[in-house]
Every structure is written in C-alpha cells, then in structure tokens.
Amino acid sequence: MSLKQLETWVEIPESSGFTIYNLPYGIYSVKKGKKQVGVAIGEQILSLAYLQASGLLESLKLPLGIFEKEYLNEFMSLGKPTWTALRSRVQGLLADGNDELKGHPEAFVMQSEATMHLPVKVGDYTDFYSSEEHATNVGIMFRGKENALMPNWKHIPVGYHGRSSSIVVSGAPFHRPCGQVMPNGADQPTYGPSKLLDIELETAFITGKSTSLGESITTDNAEEYIFGMVLFNDWSARDIQKWEYVPLGPFLGKSFASSISPWVVTMDALDPFRVAGPVQNPEVLPYLQFEGKKSYDIQLEVYLTPQDGSEQKLCASNHKYLYWNMVQQLAHQSVNGCNIQVGDLYGSGTISGKTPDSYGSLLELTWRGERPIQLNDGTERKFLQDYDTITIRGYCEKEGIRVGFGEVTTQVLPAR
C-alpha cells in the first residue's frame, strides 16, 4: 500500500516517529493537573479535550468530556468508525493549508513537560508464545533439538492468562522479584531474589470492543476489535519460572511486572506497513485460517544501560517474524466463548528472529548464560543486574515515512 504524502505545519524533528502519519493516543498530565487524552505529534502533545471544548470536533458528535478521562477505555468503546473519523479529523487539522488550529498554541504542550500514564485500564491480560524461533530456541535448551517444539505448537497460538494488576507504564521501575528456586544439583528448593532476571521483547495489542460470554470472534472480523498496539516488555524470572511452571505454567516468575509504552499506535496508522507472515505448515484448522496480510513490518530494538554507564544495543528484531498473527490470537482466545473486554491487552510473546543478534531475550542471547554479553564498560551480562535499565524502541518506515512507538524504559531495583 502506497502512503499518501502529507505535510504538516507543526515542526517535527526528522528522526521523530510521531509524524502526521501516526498520531498515537496517550494519557498525560501536566504538573498537578488532571489526566487527559492527548495525541503525540513531533515533540508535542495535542490536547483532544481542548479540541472538543473549542468546537473543533463538533462534527464527530462525540460524548461530552470523553477526553477528560484517566484511561482511553471510554473512547475506545465508541468503535472503529469513530476511531477512524477522529484520526482523520485531527490529521486534517494538522495538515498544511488548514488554519483552524494554527492560532491555538494553548492546545499543545511539550512532551518534556508532561507526565505519561498507563494508557488503558487493563481488564484482562493474555501473553502468547507466538515466535517459532523463540519457542524453538527455548525448546532446544531444555528438551533438545529433536523435541524443541511441543506437539501442539503449530496447531494453536499457545498462551496463558497473566496478571493485569502488575502492568506498568514506561518509566516505572520495579524491584527484583523473590521466590522459590531449585538450584542445580540440589534436592530441596530455596527462597530468595531471582538471579536469572530476563527481558522479553514483545509487542501487545489492545481491544476496543467487547463480546458477550459465549460469543466468539473470527479471523474475518477480529480487526474490528483491535484498537492499537504498544511496545511490551514482559519481564521473566527464569529461575523462579523453571521451578514452578510444571504442570500449570507461568505464575510468580512472570506476574511481578510487565512494562508497556505510553503511546498506543492505531491500526489505521499501521495499515500501510502490513506484510505477509511466515508460511504456516501444517495447515491450521478452519477457525484459524485467514485471508490477506495480517503481519506488520515493525522494527524493534532493545538497549541496556548499566548504572552510571552508557546505552548499548542488545538486539534487533521485527514483529513480522511472528508465526501466529493477531487475528489468529484473538480468534483462538475467544473460540471457547471467553468474553472479550474493552482494554484487554494481548502480548505477542518474545519476538526472535533467525540470527543470534535478533533473539528477543537474554536467555537466548547468552544461551542460558553460557555466552555472556560484553558491555562497553568492561563488565558482562548473563542476566540483568540491579540498577540496569532496559529500553525497547520500535518503528515502521516506508517510502521515507516513519511511524514510531516511542519507547518503553524500565529500571531494575534491588529486591525488597
């Protein structure tokens, strides 16, 4: 899909991903002011509450006060036609040749002056396991090459229900988790801080439409339910996870924190960056079959900054590597009649590519710690140390046009 060329009268740095082609939504406040809904444009935030109060959105017939909320949920619940109409109207107001908003500098605030908050009230949270490369790498480590993928892996988008209460926005630190572990060679578990704290390079999508209990979503209509995407770091305590996950799966090794980026990039903004995903073999069951391009060319990068040190790239991957796409994930989530809510969040699972520099976790990058990463300051990492900061960045680029997610940055604090 070719992008229609647009120009804006707003000054936007050349490297910015917050272009007129993007216009992601977020929740922000200034000083001690109330939270409200804004749109990122360049280095600024455009207040949608101001636009509505000034009559500039009158043609959309939106509920009064819809942008003076602490979360995006109420706006998302208005449905896809409203999402598209608002984005188009804001795009028009910011376009060259339109002077309606030019005389209203008070509609904008610098991002550097604002505090960003969790963009949605997350009702439920599911984390999938949808990268074949990641699943294969982990399987080789723990089961050997012949049994790397479990028998069900290429038949269903494997996932588990996570803990929504511990999802935090970029900038919010967390403490190293404690729990039970079984040391190698021991016959009794011990308790203490996790020594194998890991990152998980993921994206996540957010639903903006609900279903009733017993109703299911198809791959044909799933996109009506998906509002947008964020960057996602679903932290893992590998030693806690290894001891607890049999037979019921992840629990304390995952539920201590998951970090998301503050700006929600809409599916309308991502539409030009659709690509075909990996060929699925064997053929999936009919309810998981789909037509068209359902993957997205989203470049993803992970950086580590040690305490008092400089930032260093750990890996680079891409959303398009995922074996299972979002419409399949949502169709599978709901096929049993599980009801979907506005604000539900669905993690992709760790996104790894085929080459070692594209692996999306330290577990893979260091191959269980056997190949430590050498840092610029002379130290090395097998897993994360206290006061390490991890930053994930993501963007799409095509025909000289950039749509970015910003970043999700989080620091690891010592165990309490």
Coordinates of C-alpha atoms in Angstrom, one line a residue, residues 238-378:
R238 CA 13.8 -17.6 34.7
D239 CA 14.9 -19.5 37.8
I240 CA 11.5 -19.0 39.6
Q241 CA 9.7 -19.9 36.3
K242 CA 11.7 -23.1 35.8
W243 CA 10.8 -24.5 39.2
E244 CA 7.1 -23.5 39.1
Y245 CA 5.8 -23.9 35.6
V246 CA 5.1 -27.6 35.6
P247 CA 2.3 -28.5 35.4
L248 CA 0.3 -25.3 35.2
G249 CA 2.6 -22.8 33.5
P250 CA 3.9 -19.3 34.4
F251 CA 3.0 -17.8 37.8
L252 CA 5.3 -15.8 40.1
G253 CA 8.1 -15.9 37.6
K254 CA 6.0 -13.5 35.4
S255 CA 3.5 -11.7 37.5
F256 CA 5.8 -9.3 39.3
A257 CA 5.9 -6.7 36.4
S258 CA 5.2 -6.1 32.7
S259 CA 6.0 -2.8 31.1
I260 CA 4.2 -1.0 28.2
S261 CA 4.9 2.1 26.2
P262 CA 2.6 5.1 26.9
W263 CA 1.6 5.8 23.3
V264 CA -1.0 3.5 21.6
V265 CA -0.3 3.4 17.9
T266 CA -3.6 2.8 16.0
M267 CA -4.1 0.1 13.5
D268 CA -5.1 2.8 10.9
A269 CA -1.6 4.2 11.3
L270 CA 0.0 0.7 10.9
D271 CA -2.1 -0.3 7.9
P272 CA 0.4 0.7 5.2
F273 CA 3.0 -1.5 6.9
R274 CA 1.2 -4.8 6.5
V275 CA 3.2 -7.7 5.3
A276 CA 2.7 -11.5 4.9
G277 CA 3.8 -13.5 7.9
P278 CA 5.7 -16.9 7.8
V279 CA 4.1 -19.7 5.9
Q280 CA 2.1 -21.9 8.3
N281 CA 2.8 -25.6 7.9
P282 CA 0.9 -27.8 8.6
E283 CA -2.4 -26.2 7.6
V284 CA -4.2 -24.8 10.6
L285 CA -7.8 -25.6 11.5
P286 CA -10.6 -23.6 9.7
Y287 CA -11.2 -21.2 12.6
L288 CA -7.6 -20.1 12.5
Q289 CA -7.4 -19.7 8.7
F290 CA -7.4 -16.1 7.3
E291 CA -7.0 -14.1 4.2
G292 CA -4.7 -11.2 3.4
K293 CA -1.7 -9.7 5.0
K294 CA -2.0 -9.8 8.8
S295 CA 1.6 -9.2 10.0
Y296 CA 3.3 -5.8 10.3
D297 CA 6.8 -4.7 9.4
I298 CA 7.7 -3.1 12.8
Q299 CA 11.4 -2.8 13.6
L300 CA 12.2 -3.5 17.2
E301 CA 15.4 -2.8 19.2
V302 CA 16.5 -3.4 22.8
Y303 CA 19.1 -1.4 24.7
L304 CA 20.7 -1.9 28.1
T305 CA 22.1 0.9 30.2
P306 CA 24.1 -0.1 33.3
Q307 CA 24.1 2.1 36.4
D308 CA 26.3 5.2 35.6
G309 CA 27.0 3.6 32.2
S310 CA 26.2 4.3 28.5
E311 CA 23.4 2.7 26.5
Q312 CA 24.3 -0.4 24.4
K313 CA 22.2 -2.2 21.9
L314 CA 21.5 -5.8 22.8
C315 CA 19.4 -7.0 19.8
A316 CA 17.1 -6.0 16.9
S317 CA 14.1 -8.0 15.8
N318 CA 10.8 -7.5 13.8
H319 CA 7.2 -8.1 14.5
K320 CA 6.8 -9.7 11.1
Y321 CA 8.7 -12.8 12.4
L322 CA 5.8 -13.9 14.5
Y323 CA 4.4 -17.3 13.3
W324 CA 0.9 -16.6 14.8
N325 CA -0.7 -13.2 14.0
M326 CA -3.0 -11.0 16.0
V327 CA -6.3 -12.1 14.3
Q328 CA -5.5 -15.7 15.0
Q329 CA -4.6 -15.0 18.6
L330 CA -7.9 -13.2 19.2
A331 CA -9.9 -15.8 17.4
H332 CA -8.3 -18.5 19.5
Q333 CA -8.7 -16.6 22.7
S334 CA -12.5 -16.3 22.1
V335 CA -13.2 -19.6 20.3
N336 CA -14.4 -21.2 23.6
G337 CA -16.8 -18.4 24.3
C338 CA -14.4 -16.4 26.5
N339 CA -15.8 -12.8 26.6
I340 CA -13.5 -10.0 25.4
Q341 CA -13.5 -6.6 27.1
V342 CA -12.5 -3.1 26.1
G343 CA -9.0 -2.5 27.4
D344 CA -7.9 -6.2 27.3
L345 CA -4.2 -6.5 26.5
Y346 CA -2.6 -9.3 24.5
G347 CA 1.2 -9.8 24.5
S348 CA 2.8 -11.3 21.4
G349 CA 5.3 -13.4 23.3
T350 CA 9.0 -12.9 22.9
I351 CA 9.8 -11.9 19.3
S352 CA 13.0 -13.6 18.0
G353 CA 14.5 -13.8 14.5
K354 CA 16.7 -16.4 12.9
T355 CA 20.0 -14.9 13.7
P356 CA 21.6 -14.6 17.2
D357 CA 21.5 -10.8 17.1
S358 CA 17.8 -10.9 16.7
Y359 CA 17.0 -13.0 19.7
G360 CA 14.5 -11.2 22.0
S361 CA 15.6 -12.4 25.4
L362 CA 18.8 -12.7 27.4
L363 CA 18.1 -16.4 27.8
E364 CA 18.7 -16.8 24.1
L365 CA 21.2 -14.0 23.6
T366 CA 23.6 -15.6 26.2
W367 CA 22.3 -19.1 25.6
R368 CA 21.4 -19.8 29.3
G369 CA 24.4 -17.7 30.4
E370 CA 26.9 -19.8 28.5
R371 CA 27.9 -16.9 26.2
P372 CA 27.9 -13.7 28.3
I373 CA 27.4 -10.3 26.6
Q374 CA 30.4 -8.0 26.9
L375 CA 29.4 -4.4 27.7
N376 CA 31.2 -1.2 26.8
D377 CA 32.2 -0.6 30.4
G378 CA 34.2 -3.9 30.5

